[in-house]
């Protein structure tokens, strides 16, 4: 696990300056790799890396690393979980190795098979830069689901790349012009969708994307293409027989076990995050099965101020599987004191409220282990969000109504105050089925009303934070694929954009800020392919989602685990913004750069802030998005 950086472009006489610049770019990423550093350059190209040593802790694992022939030079961020199997194939073909790490396997694979064939053989998370000395070409590549980040910027005479934006900002002449559509996207969705970034002249390499750069007449020519595409996976799955019943359950169980087992490869201590829910419990249970009699170390945050403290449930689950469990007690002051550093940790505006407890969890666990498994990905692959279960119902039923009825009905529901709907929901809660006992029912009714009133795809309505009516600029839209089924469309968008641009960004930045690696077994590409062979109706039905994972949990875990409703990891931001964080929020909202720039409606912001302070509405998500933009502007453009 590492931070990587580099550049292509310029004259050979500037070789030393190129290497020095690459080194300075990588130095900004030292939190991603505190154990070692290295740089390499030749003529008009330079590569640099900061290393967090996970596999092969010896000098044989240092980067940049060249293949034995010297043709390929690589800097690499991530892990190749099947590298030992690939190494056996390479050794059988006559390749020799000096160390035991996956980077050496990677460079020799490039030598033997070429770039794209090698990428297709990899099971792992990675962002890499590979320079082909024979062809004088620099290649950038990102893993299938986007676990590891890679940013790049291109001008006619130069290409720059780095694991985080901070690696680009130190380059002399870097143009830090804000992309107003990206700000609007952050306010609309709580994240910036790839390939866009907060800067107009910087792009993210998309999941499964490949970039080739070469000099031609003194100018840098760049082209990109997909080497793996989720849409193609979904199309192939639709042409195969559906995977259902016991056969689906057997294949899922076997793949979960293998995806977890291969991610236990480590030369440093490894553990697993464990909440009270299904996904992390299944990952931990599979890890414990693979370890046999050696207890897996599991970790849970206990913070009484969290809306749903799952520490007791997690401890019971760990005891049932024989894990060695640690509950990390955190206080409200721990969380509140961290809020001011969020802009620096994430380096780019980001507004998922669970970023605060996630950062606290990673910081605490990093003192115990260097690698941790996570249960991320189950919701996106197996329909675990409320919008997959309830939004689809509303969308289908709304489609049956003529627009002349749908519009007035939606506007009428939307006119009922949220506080009134919340009180009604609280009164009915005791007599409702458990899967209908939703928090913040008023906001959910208003989203259903917006679906009725609008004739559009359900995802933007259900996933949005600020309304487009409140934004002064049209936001960049997350990439999605059109499918006939509305739930399939939501799952595609959630996997391709929410998972890559929100969930995995949250995990990567929080863990790397603590110099710790997090591995995510449930998004193993083989599980992605399997999940899309299971029909939507077999994933979500009767008001419940993630049915295949629930059946697996019922077979392997204590009975209460498989029946637990989905609980978020969000802190009580609504309450904090009314007390501990109010002076900080007052200051940022009172001098809003987003309002001054015309990105957000000033009257709308003041109305939302006033309603929130009065307690009439909980606008925590909307306000958090604004506050993250404002704190980032003040940190980097103040």
Coordinates of C-alpha atoms in Angstrom, one line a residue:
X1 CA 0.0 0.0 0.0
X2 CA 1.5 3.3 -1.0
X3 CA 1.2 6.8 -2.4
X4 CA 2.4 7.2 -6.0
X5 CA 3.2 10.2 -8.1
X6 CA 5.1 11.2 -11.3
X7 CA 5.2 13.0 -14.6
X8 CA 5.9 12.7 -18.3
X9 CA 7.1 15.6 -20.5
X10 CA 10.0 17.8 -21.0
X11 CA 13.6 17.5 -22.2
X12 CA 16.2 14.9 -21.2
X13 CA 18.5 17.7 -19.9
X14 CA 15.9 18.2 -17.1
X15 CA 16.2 14.7 -15.8
X16 CA 17.4 15.7 -12.3
X17 CA 14.8 18.3 -12.0
X18 CA 12.1 15.8 -13.0
X19 CA 13.2 13.3 -10.3
X20 CA 13.3 16.0 -7.7
X21 CA 9.8 17.2 -8.7
X22 CA 8.4 13.6 -8.6
X23 CA 10.0 13.2 -5.1
X24 CA 8.4 16.4 -3.9
X25 CA 5.0 15.3 -5.2
X26 CA 5.3 11.9 -3.4
X27 CA 6.5 13.6 -0.2
X28 CA 3.0 15.1 0.1
X29 CA 1.7 11.5 0.3
X30 CA 3.9 10.4 3.2
X31 CA 0.8 9.5 5.3
X32 CA 0.0 6.8 2.7
X33 CA 3.5 5.4 2.9
X34 CA 5.5 6.2 6.0
X35 CA 7.9 3.3 5.8
X36 CA 10.0 4.1 2.8
X37 CA 10.3 6.3 -0.3
X38 CA 11.9 6.0 -3.7
X39 CA 12.1 7.7 -7.1
X40 CA 13.3 6.9 -10.6
X41 CA 13.7 8.9 -13.7
X42 CA 14.9 8.7 -17.3
X43 CA 14.9 11.5 -19.8
X44 CA 11.4 13.0 -19.8
X45 CA 9.7 10.6 -17.3
X46 CA 9.9 10.3 -13.5
X47 CA 8.1 8.0 -11.0
X48 CA 8.1 8.3 -7.2
X49 CA 6.5 6.4 -4.3
X50 CA 5.9 6.4 -0.6
X51 CA 5.7 2.9 0.8
X52 CA 3.5 1.3 3.5
X53 CA 5.2 -2.1 3.8
X54 CA 2.6 -4.9 3.8
X55 CA 4.1 -7.7 1.7
X56 CA 7.9 -8.4 1.6
X57 CA 9.1 -5.9 4.2
X58 CA 12.7 -6.3 3.0
X59 CA 14.5 -3.9 0.6
X60 CA 13.4 -6.3 -2.2
X61 CA 10.0 -4.8 -2.0
X62 CA 11.1 -1.2 -2.7
X63 CA 9.6 0.9 -5.5
X64 CA 9.9 2.1 -8.2
X65 CA 10.7 -1.4 -9.4
X66 CA 12.0 -2.5 -12.7
X67 CA 11.4 -5.8 -14.4
X68 CA 14.4 -8.1 -14.7
X69 CA 15.0 -7.1 -18.3
X70 CA 14.6 -3.4 -17.4
X71 CA 11.9 -2.8 -19.9
X72 CA 9.1 -2.0 -17.4
X73 CA 9.4 0.3 -14.4
X74 CA 6.4 0.5 -12.0
X75 CA 5.1 2.4 -9.1
X76 CA 2.1 0.7 -7.6
X77 CA -0.5 1.4 -4.9
X78 CA -2.5 -1.6 -3.6
X79 CA -2.3 -5.3 -3.2
X80 CA -2.5 -8.2 -5.7
X81 CA -4.2 -11.0 -3.7
X82 CA -3.5 -13.8 -6.2
X83 CA 0.1 -12.8 -6.9
X84 CA 1.4 -16.2 -5.6
X85 CA -0.6 -18.1 -8.2
X86 CA 0.6 -15.7 -10.9
X87 CA 4.1 -16.1 -9.7
X88 CA 3.9 -19.9 -10.0
X89 CA 2.8 -19.5 -13.7
X90 CA 5.7 -17.1 -14.3
X91 CA 8.3 -19.3 -12.7
X92 CA 7.1 -22.2 -14.8
X93 CA 7.8 -20.0 -17.8
X94 CA 11.4 -19.4 -16.6
X95 CA 11.0 -16.1 -14.7
X96 CA 13.2 -15.7 -11.6
X97 CA 12.4 -13.6 -8.5
X98 CA 14.6 -12.1 -5.7
X99 CA 11.9 -11.2 -3.2
X100 CA 8.4 -12.4 -2.1
X101 CA 6.3 -9.3 -2.8
X102 CA 3.5 -8.7 -5.3
X103 CA 5.1 -5.7 -7.0
X104 CA 7.9 -8.0 -8.3
X105 CA 5.2 -10.4 -9.5
X106 CA 3.5 -7.5 -11.3
X107 CA 6.5 -6.2 -13.2
X108 CA 7.5 -9.7 -14.3
X109 CA 3.9 -10.3 -15.4
X110 CA 4.0 -7.2 -17.5
X111 CA 7.2 -8.5 -19.1
X112 CA 5.7 -11.9 -19.8
X113 CA 2.1 -11.0 -20.8
X114 CA 1.9 -7.3 -21.5
X115 CA -0.2 -4.7 -19.7
X116 CA -3.9 -5.5 -20.5
X117 CA -3.6 -9.3 -20.3
X118 CA -1.9 -8.8 -16.9
X119 CA -4.6 -6.5 -15.6
X120 CA -7.3 -9.1 -16.5
X121 CA -5.4 -11.8 -14.5
X122 CA -5.1 -9.6 -11.4
X123 CA -7.4 -10.1 -8.4
X124 CA -6.7 -7.0 -6.3
X125 CA -7.0 -3.3 -5.5
X126 CA -4.6 -1.1 -7.3
X127 CA -3.7 2.2 -9.0
X128 CA -0.4 1.9 -10.9
X129 CA 1.9 3.7 -13.3
X130 CA 4.0 1.6 -15.6
X131 CA 6.6 3.0 -18.0
X132 CA 7.4 0.9 -21.0
X133 CA 11.0 1.9 -21.9
X134 CA 10.9 0.0 -25.2
X135 CA 7.8 1.8 -26.5
X136 CA 8.6 5.1 -24.6
X137 CA 5.0 5.1 -23.2
X138 CA 3.6 5.8 -19.7
X139 CA 0.5 3.8 -18.7
X140 CA -1.8 4.5 -15.8
X141 CA -4.4 1.9 -14.6
X142 CA -7.0 1.7 -11.9
X143 CA -8.7 -1.4 -10.4
X144 CA -12.1 -2.6 -11.5
X145 CA -14.2 -1.1 -8.8
X146 CA -12.1 1.9 -7.9
X147 CA -10.7 1.0 -4.5
X148 CA -7.5 2.9 -5.0
X149 CA -7.5 6.5 -6.3
X150 CA -5.5 8.1 -9.1
X151 CA -5.7 11.7 -10.2
X152 CA -4.1 13.1 -13.4
X153 CA -3.7 16.4 -15.2
X154 CA -2.7 16.9 -18.8
X155 CA -1.4 19.9 -20.6
X156 CA 0.1 19.9 -24.1
X157 CA 3.6 19.5 -22.8
X158 CA 3.1 17.5 -19.6
X159 CA 1.2 14.8 -17.8
X160 CA 1.1 14.7 -14.0
X161 CA -0.4 12.0 -11.8
X162 CA -0.7 11.4 -8.0
X163 CA -2.7 9.3 -5.6
X164 CA -4.2 12.5 -4.1
X165 CA -4.7 16.0 -5.2
X166 CA -2.1 17.3 -2.7
X167 CA 0.5 15.6 -4.8
X168 CA -0.4 17.8 -7.8
X169 CA -0.7 21.1 -5.9
X170 CA 3.0 21.3 -5.2
X171 CA 3.9 21.3 -8.9
X172 CA 4.9 24.8 -10.0
X173 CA 2.3 26.4 -12.3
X174 CA -0.4 24.0 -11.2
X175 CA -3.8 25.5 -12.1
X176 CA -6.1 25.2 -9.1
X177 CA -9.2 26.5 -10.9
X178 CA -12.4 25.2 -9.2
X179 CA -14.9 23.4 -11.3
X180 CA -18.2 24.9 -10.3
X181 CA -20.2 21.9 -11.6
X182 CA -18.2 19.7 -9.2
X183 CA -19.1 21.9 -6.3
X184 CA -22.7 21.6 -7.3
X185 CA -22.4 17.8 -7.6
X186 CA -20.9 17.7 -4.1
X187 CA -23.8 19.7 -2.7
X188 CA -26.3 17.5 -4.7
X189 CA -24.9 14.1 -3.9
X190 CA -22.4 14.5 -1.0
X191 CA -19.5 13.4 -3.4
X192 CA -18.0 14.4 -6.7
X193 CA -18.6 11.7 -9.3
X194 CA -15.7 10.4 -11.4
X195 CA -14.1 11.3 -13.8
X196 CA -14.6 14.9 -12.4
X197 CA -12.7 16.5 -9.5
X198 CA -12.9 19.8 -7.7
X199 CA -10.4 21.2 -10.2
X200 CA -11.3 21.9 -13.8
X201 CA -8.0 20.7 -15.2
X202 CA -7.7 17.5 -13.1
X203 CA -9.5 14.2 -13.7
X204 CA -9.8 11.0 -11.7
X205 CA -9.0 7.8 -13.6
X206 CA -12.3 5.9 -13.6
X207 CA -12.6 2.4 -12.2
X208 CA -11.4 -0.1 -14.7
X209 CA -9.8 2.6 -16.9
X210 CA -6.5 2.7 -18.6
X211 CA -4.5 5.8 -19.8
X212 CA -1.7 5.8 -22.3
X213 CA 0.6 8.8 -22.5
X214 CA 3.5 9.4 -25.0
X215 CA 5.5 12.3 -26.3
X216 CA 5.0 13.2 -30.0
X217 CA 6.9 16.1 -31.4
X218 CA 7.4 17.6 -27.9
X219 CA 3.7 17.3 -27.0
X220 CA 2.1 14.8 -24.7
X221 CA -0.6 12.7 -26.3
X222 CA -3.1 11.0 -24.0
X223 CA -5.8 8.5 -24.7
X224 CA -8.0 6.5 -22.3
X225 CA -10.1 3.4 -22.5
X226 CA -11.8 0.9 -20.3
X227 CA -10.1 -2.4 -19.6
X228 CA -13.0 -3.5 -17.4
X229 CA -16.6 -2.3 -17.6
X230 CA -19.4 -2.9 -15.2
X231 CA -22.0 -2.5 -17.9
X232 CA -20.4 -5.3 -19.9
X233 CA -20.5 -7.5 -16.8
X234 CA -24.2 -6.8 -16.4
X235 CA -24.9 -7.4 -20.1
X236 CA -23.1 -10.8 -20.0
X237 CA -25.0 -11.8 -16.8
X238 CA -28.3 -11.0 -18.5
X239 CA -27.4 -13.5 -21.3
X240 CA -26.7 -16.3 -18.8
X241 CA -29.3 -18.4 -17.0
X242 CA -30.4 -16.7 -13.7
X243 CA -28.6 -18.0 -10.6
X244 CA -31.3 -18.8 -8.0
X245 CA -32.1 -21.1 -5.1
X246 CA -29.6 -23.4 -3.3
X247 CA -27.2 -23.2 -6.3
X248 CA -26.9 -19.4 -5.8
X249 CA -26.5 -19.8 -2.1
X250 CA -23.7 -22.4 -2.5
X251 CA -21.8 -20.3 -5.1
X252 CA -22.2 -17.2 -3.0
X253 CA -20.9 -18.9 0.2
X254 CA -17.9 -20.4 -1.6
X255 CA -17.0 -17.1 -3.3
X256 CA -17.3 -15.1 -0.1
X257 CA -15.0 -17.5 1.7
X258 CA -12.4 -17.4 -1.1
X259 CA -12.6 -13.6 -1.5
X260 CA -11.9 -13.2 2.2
X261 CA -9.2 -15.9 2.4
X262 CA -7.1 -14.4 -0.4
X263 CA -7.2 -11.0 1.4
X264 CA -5.6 -12.5 4.5
X265 CA -2.3 -12.5 2.8
X266 CA -0.1 -10.1 4.8
X267 CA 3.4 -9.9 6.4
X268 CA 2.0 -7.5 9.1
X269 CA -0.8 -7.9 11.7
X270 CA -4.3 -8.1 10.2
X271 CA -7.8 -7.7 11.7
X272 CA -11.4 -7.0 10.7
X273 CA -13.9 -4.2 11.4
X274 CA -17.0 -5.6 13.0
X275 CA -20.3 -3.8 13.5
X276 CA -23.6 -5.4 14.6
X277 CA -24.7 -5.8 11.0
X278 CA -24.6 -8.6 8.3
X279 CA -21.8 -7.6 5.9
X280 CA -18.9 -7.1 8.3
X281 CA -20.1 -10.1 10.4
X282 CA -20.0 -12.4 7.3
X283 CA -16.5 -11.1 6.3
X284 CA -15.2 -11.7 9.9
X285 CA -16.8 -15.1 10.1
X286 CA -15.2 -16.2 6.8
X287 CA -11.9 -14.9 8.0
X288 CA -12.2 -16.9 11.2
X289 CA -13.0 -20.0 9.2
X290 CA -9.9 -19.5 7.1
X291 CA -7.7 -18.9 10.1
X292 CA -8.9 -22.0 11.9
X293 CA -7.9 -22.1 15.6
X294 CA -6.0 -18.7 15.4
X295 CA -8.4 -16.1 16.7
X296 CA -9.1 -13.2 14.3
X297 CA -8.8 -9.8 15.8
X298 CA -12.0 -7.8 15.4
X299 CA -12.7 -4.2 16.2
X300 CA -15.8 -2.1 17.0
X301 CA -16.2 1.5 18.0
X302 CA -18.3 2.2 21.1
X303 CA -19.5 5.8 21.2
X304 CA -22.6 6.4 23.2
X305 CA -23.4 9.5 21.3
X306 CA -23.8 7.6 18.1
X307 CA -27.4 7.1 17.1
X308 CA -27.0 3.3 17.1
X309 CA -24.2 2.0 19.2
X310 CA -23.6 -1.6 18.0
X311 CA -20.8 -2.4 20.3
X312 CA -22.7 -5.0 22.4
X313 CA -24.1 -6.7 19.3
X314 CA -20.6 -6.8 17.7
X315 CA -19.0 -8.3 20.8
X316 CA -21.7 -11.0 21.0
X317 CA -21.1 -11.9 17.3
X318 CA -17.3 -12.0 17.8
X319 CA -17.7 -14.3 20.8
X320 CA -19.9 -16.7 18.8
X321 CA -17.3 -17.0 16.0
X322 CA -14.3 -17.3 18.4
X323 CA -12.7 -14.0 17.4
X324 CA -10.5 -11.9 19.7
X325 CA -12.6 -8.8 20.0
X326 CA -11.6 -5.2 21.0
X327 CA -14.1 -2.5 21.7
X328 CA -12.6 0.9 21.1
X329 CA -14.4 3.5 23.3
X330 CA -14.6 7.0 21.8
X331 CA -16.1 10.1 23.3
X332 CA -18.2 12.8 21.8
X333 CA -15.3 15.2 22.3
X334 CA -13.1 12.9 20.2
X335 CA -15.4 13.2 17.3
X336 CA -16.1 16.9 17.6
X337 CA -12.5 17.8 17.9
X338 CA -11.8 15.9 14.6
X339 CA -14.3 17.8 12.5
X340 CA -12.1 20.8 11.8
X341 CA -9.5 18.5 10.1
X342 CA -11.8 16.8 7.7
X343 CA -11.0 19.1 4.8
X344 CA -7.3 18.2 5.2
X345 CA -7.8 14.5 5.6
X346 CA -10.0 14.2 2.5
X347 CA -8.0 16.7 0.4
X348 CA -11.0 17.3 -1.8
X349 CA -14.5 18.3 -0.8
X350 CA -16.4 15.2 0.5
X351 CA -19.5 15.1 2.6
X352 CA -20.5 11.7 3.9
X353 CA -21.3 12.3 7.6
X354 CA -19.9 8.9 8.5
X355 CA -16.5 10.1 7.5
X356 CA -16.0 11.3 11.1
X357 CA -16.5 8.0 13.0
X358 CA -14.7 6.2 10.1
X359 CA -11.7 8.4 10.6
X360 CA -11.9 7.9 14.3
X361 CA -12.2 4.1 13.9
X362 CA -9.2 3.9 11.5
X363 CA -7.1 6.1 13.8
X364 CA -7.8 3.9 16.8
X365 CA -7.4 0.5 15.0
X366 CA -4.1 1.6 13.4
X367 CA -2.5 1.3 16.8
X368 CA -3.4 -2.4 16.9
X369 CA -3.0 -3.7 13.3
X370 CA -1.8 -2.4 10.0
X371 CA -4.4 -4.2 7.8
X372 CA -8.1 -4.5 8.3
X373 CA -11.0 -6.2 6.5
X374 CA -14.2 -4.2 5.9
X375 CA -17.8 -5.2 5.0
X376 CA -18.3 -2.4 2.4
X377 CA -20.0 -3.3 -0.8
X378 CA -22.9 -5.6 0.3
X379 CA -25.5 -2.9 0.0
X380 CA -24.6 -1.9 -3.5
X381 CA -24.3 -5.4 -4.9
X382 CA -27.3 -7.1 -3.1
X383 CA -29.8 -4.2 -2.8
X384 CA -29.3 -3.2 0.8
X385 CA -30.3 0.5 0.8
X386 CA -33.8 1.6 1.7
X387 CA -34.1 3.2 -1.8
X388 CA -33.6 -0.3 -3.4
X389 CA -36.5 -1.7 -1.4
X390 CA -38.9 1.2 -1.0
X391 CA -38.0 3.6 -3.7
X392 CA -38.5 0.9 -6.4
X393 CA -42.1 0.3 -5.1
X394 CA -42.9 4.0 -5.2
X395 CA -41.4 4.4 -8.6
X396 CA -43.4 1.4 -10.0
X397 CA -46.7 2.5 -8.5
X398 CA -46.1 6.1 -9.5
X399 CA -45.6 5.0 -13.1
X400 CA -49.1 3.5 -13.1
X401 CA -50.7 6.9 -12.3
X402 CA -51.3 9.5 -15.0
X403 CA -49.1 12.5 -14.6
X404 CA -52.3 14.7 -14.2
X405 CA -52.9 12.8 -10.9
X406 CA -49.3 12.0 -10.0
X407 CA -48.2 15.7 -10.0
X408 CA -50.9 17.1 -7.7
X409 CA -50.6 14.1 -5.3
X410 CA -46.9 14.5 -5.0
X411 CA -47.1 18.3 -4.4
X412 CA -49.8 17.7 -1.8
X413 CA -47.7 15.2 0.1
X414 CA -44.7 17.5 -0.2
X415 CA -46.7 20.4 1.4
X416 CA -47.2 18.5 4.6
X417 CA -44.6 19.6 7.1
X418 CA -41.9 17.1 7.8
X419 CA -42.3 17.5 11.5
X420 CA -46.0 16.5 11.2
X421 CA -45.1 13.4 9.2
X422 CA -42.4 12.5 11.7
X423 CA -44.9 12.7 14.6
X424 CA -47.4 10.6 12.6
X425 CA -44.6 8.1 11.9
X426 CA -43.6 7.9 15.6
X427 CA -47.2 7.3 16.6
X428 CA -47.6 4.5 14.1
X429 CA -44.2 2.9 14.8
X430 CA -45.4 0.4 17.5
X431 CA -48.0 -1.1 15.1
X432 CA -45.9 -1.2 12.0
X433 CA -43.8 -4.3 10.8
X434 CA -40.2 -3.9 11.8
X435 CA -39.0 -3.2 8.2
X436 CA -41.3 -0.2 8.0
X437 CA -40.1 1.4 11.2
X438 CA -37.9 3.9 9.5
X439 CA -36.2 6.9 11.0
X440 CA -36.9 10.4 9.6
X441 CA -40.1 9.2 8.0
X442 CA -41.0 12.8 7.1
X443 CA -38.0 13.2 4.8
X444 CA -38.7 9.8 3.2
X445 CA -42.3 10.8 2.5
X446 CA -41.1 14.0 0.9
X447 CA -38.7 12.0 -1.3
X448 CA -41.6 9.8 -2.3
X449 CA -43.6 12.9 -3.0
X450 CA -40.8 14.2 -5.2
X451 CA -40.9 11.0 -7.1
X452 CA -44.6 11.4 -7.7
X453 CA -44.3 15.0 -8.8
X454 CA -41.3 14.4 -11.1
X455 CA -41.2 12.3 -14.2
X456 CA -37.6 11.0 -13.9
X457 CA -35.3 8.2 -12.9
X458 CA -35.7 7.5 -9.2
X459 CA -32.0 7.5 -8.2
X460 CA -31.4 11.3 -8.4
X461 CA -34.5 12.0 -6.3
X462 CA -33.8 9.4 -3.7
X463 CA -30.1 9.9 -3.4
X464 CA -30.0 13.7 -3.6
X465 CA -29.2 16.0 -0.7
X466 CA -29.7 19.6 -2.0
X467 CA -32.4 20.1 -4.7
X468 CA -31.2 21.3 -8.1
X469 CA -33.6 24.2 -7.6
X470 CA -31.4 25.4 -4.8
X471 CA -28.2 25.2 -6.8
X472 CA -27.0 28.0 -9.0
X473 CA -25.1 25.6 -11.3
X474 CA -26.1 22.3 -12.9
X475 CA -24.1 19.5 -11.2
X476 CA -22.1 16.8 -12.9
X477 CA -24.2 13.7 -12.9
X478 CA -22.9 10.3 -11.7
X479 CA -22.3 7.9 -14.6
X480 CA -25.0 5.2 -15.0
X481 CA -26.3 2.7 -17.5
X482 CA -29.8 2.7 -18.7
X483 CA -31.7 -0.4 -17.7
X484 CA -35.5 -1.2 -18.0
X485 CA -35.8 -2.1 -14.3
X486 CA -35.6 0.9 -12.0
X487 CA -34.0 -1.1 -9.2
X488 CA -31.3 -2.3 -11.6
X489 CA -30.6 1.2 -12.7
X490 CA -30.2 2.3 -9.0
X491 CA -27.9 -0.7 -8.3
X492 CA -25.8 0.2 -11.3
X493 CA -25.4 3.8 -10.3
X494 CA -24.8 2.8 -6.6
X495 CA -22.1 0.3 -7.6
X496 CA -20.4 2.4 -10.3
X497 CA -20.5 5.8 -8.6
X498 CA -21.7 5.7 -5.0
X499 CA -19.4 2.8 -4.1
X500 CA -16.4 4.1 -6.0
X501 CA -16.8 7.8 -5.3
X502 CA -18.3 7.8 -1.8
X503 CA -18.0 4.6 0.1
X504 CA -14.5 3.6 -1.1
X505 CA -13.2 7.2 -1.0
X506 CA -14.4 7.4 2.6
X507 CA -12.5 4.2 3.5
X508 CA -9.4 5.0 1.5
X509 CA -8.8 8.5 2.9
X510 CA -9.7 7.6 6.5
X511 CA -7.4 4.6 6.5
X512 CA -4.5 6.1 4.7
X513 CA -4.6 9.2 6.9
X514 CA -3.8 6.7 9.7
X515 CA -1.3 4.8 7.6
X516 CA -3.4 1.7 7.6
X517 CA -4.7 -0.5 4.8
X518 CA -8.3 -1.6 4.4
X519 CA -9.4 -4.5 2.2
X520 CA -12.9 -5.0 0.9
X521 CA -13.7 -8.7 0.1
X522 CA -17.3 -8.2 -0.9
X523 CA -16.4 -6.3 -4.0
X524 CA -14.1 -9.0 -5.3
X525 CA -14.8 -8.8 -9.1
X526 CA -16.0 -12.5 -9.0
X527 CA -18.6 -11.6 -6.5
X528 CA -19.7 -8.6 -8.6
X529 CA -20.2 -11.0 -11.6
X530 CA -22.1 -13.5 -9.5
X531 CA -24.3 -10.8 -7.9
X532 CA -25.6 -9.7 -11.3
X533 CA -26.6 -13.2 -12.2
X534 CA -29.0 -13.2 -9.2
X535 CA -32.4 -11.7 -10.2
X536 CA -33.5 -8.5 -8.5
X537 CA -36.5 -10.2 -7.0
X538 CA -34.2 -12.7 -5.2
X539 CA -32.1 -9.8 -3.7
X540 CA -35.0 -7.7 -2.4
X541 CA -38.5 -8.7 -1.6
X542 CA -41.2 -8.1 1.1
X543 CA -39.6 -4.9 2.3
X544 CA -36.2 -6.5 2.9
X545 CA -33.0 -6.3 0.9
X546 CA -29.7 -8.3 0.8
X547 CA -31.7 -11.6 0.9
X548 CA -28.8 -13.8 -0.3
X549 CA -26.4 -12.4 2.3
X550 CA -29.1 -12.7 5.0
X551 CA -29.5 -16.4 4.1
X552 CA -25.8 -16.9 4.4
X553 CA -25.8 -15.0 7.7
X554 CA -28.6 -17.2 9.0
X555 CA -26.6 -20.3 8.3
X556 CA -23.3 -19.1 9.9
X557 CA -24.1 -16.4 12.5
X558 CA -26.3 -16.0 15.6
X559 CA -29.9 -15.7 14.6
X560 CA -30.4 -12.0 15.5
X561 CA -27.6 -10.9 13.1
X562 CA -29.4 -12.1 9.9
X563 CA -32.6 -10.3 11.0
X564 CA -31.1 -6.9 12.0
X565 CA -32.3 -3.9 10.0
X566 CA -29.6 -1.8 8.3
X567 CA -28.1 0.7 10.6
X568 CA -26.0 3.6 9.5
X569 CA -22.7 4.7 10.9
X570 CA -23.6 8.4 11.0
X571 CA -22.9 10.5 14.1
X572 CA -25.7 12.7 15.5
X573 CA -24.6 15.7 13.4
X574 CA -28.1 17.3 13.7
X575 CA -27.7 17.6 17.5
X576 CA -24.0 18.6 17.3
X577 CA -24.7 21.4 14.8
X578 CA -27.2 22.9 17.4
X579 CA -24.7 22.8 20.2
X580 CA -21.0 21.9 20.1
X581 CA -20.5 22.7 16.4
X582 CA -22.7 25.7 16.2
X583 CA -20.0 28.4 16.5
X584 CA -18.0 26.6 13.8
X585 CA -21.0 26.2 11.5
X586 CA -22.3 29.8 12.2
X587 CA -18.9 31.2 11.1
X588 CA -18.8 29.1 7.8
X589 CA -22.4 29.6 6.9
X590 CA -22.3 33.3 7.7
X591 CA -19.5 33.9 5.2
X592 CA -20.5 31.3 2.6
X593 CA -18.1 31.1 -0.4
X594 CA -20.6 28.8 -2.2
X595 CA -23.3 31.5 -1.9
X596 CA -20.9 34.3 -2.9
X597 CA -19.9 32.4 -6.0
X598 CA -23.5 31.7 -7.0
X599 CA -23.2 27.9 -6.5
X600 CA -25.9 27.8 -3.8
X601 CA -29.0 29.9 -3.1
X602 CA -28.3 32.2 -0.1
X603 CA -32.0 32.4 0.9
X604 CA -32.3 28.5 0.7
X605 CA -29.2 28.1 2.9
X606 CA -30.5 30.6 5.5
X607 CA -33.9 28.9 5.6
X608 CA -32.3 25.5 6.1
X609 CA -30.0 26.7 8.8
X610 CA -32.9 28.5 10.6
X611 CA -35.2 25.5 10.4
X612 CA -32.4 23.2 11.7
X613 CA -31.6 25.4 14.7
X614 CA -35.2 25.7 15.6
X615 CA -35.5 21.9 15.7
X616 CA -38.4 21.9 13.2
X617 CA -36.3 19.9 10.6
X618 CA -33.2 17.8 10.7
X619 CA -31.1 19.2 7.8
X620 CA -27.9 17.5 8.9
X621 CA -27.0 16.1 5.4
X622 CA -27.6 19.3 3.6
X623 CA -25.7 21.4 6.1
X624 CA -22.8 19.0 6.3
X625 CA -22.4 19.2 2.5
X626 CA -22.2 23.0 2.7
X627 CA -19.9 22.9 5.7
X628 CA -17.5 20.5 4.0
X629 CA -17.4 22.8 0.9
X630 CA -16.8 25.9 3.0
X631 CA -14.1 24.3 5.2
X632 CA -12.3 23.1 2.1
X633 CA -12.5 26.5 0.5
X634 CA -11.1 28.1 3.6
X635 CA -8.4 25.5 4.0
X636 CA -7.1 25.5 0.3
X637 CA -8.5 28.8 -1.2
X638 CA -8.9 31.1 1.8

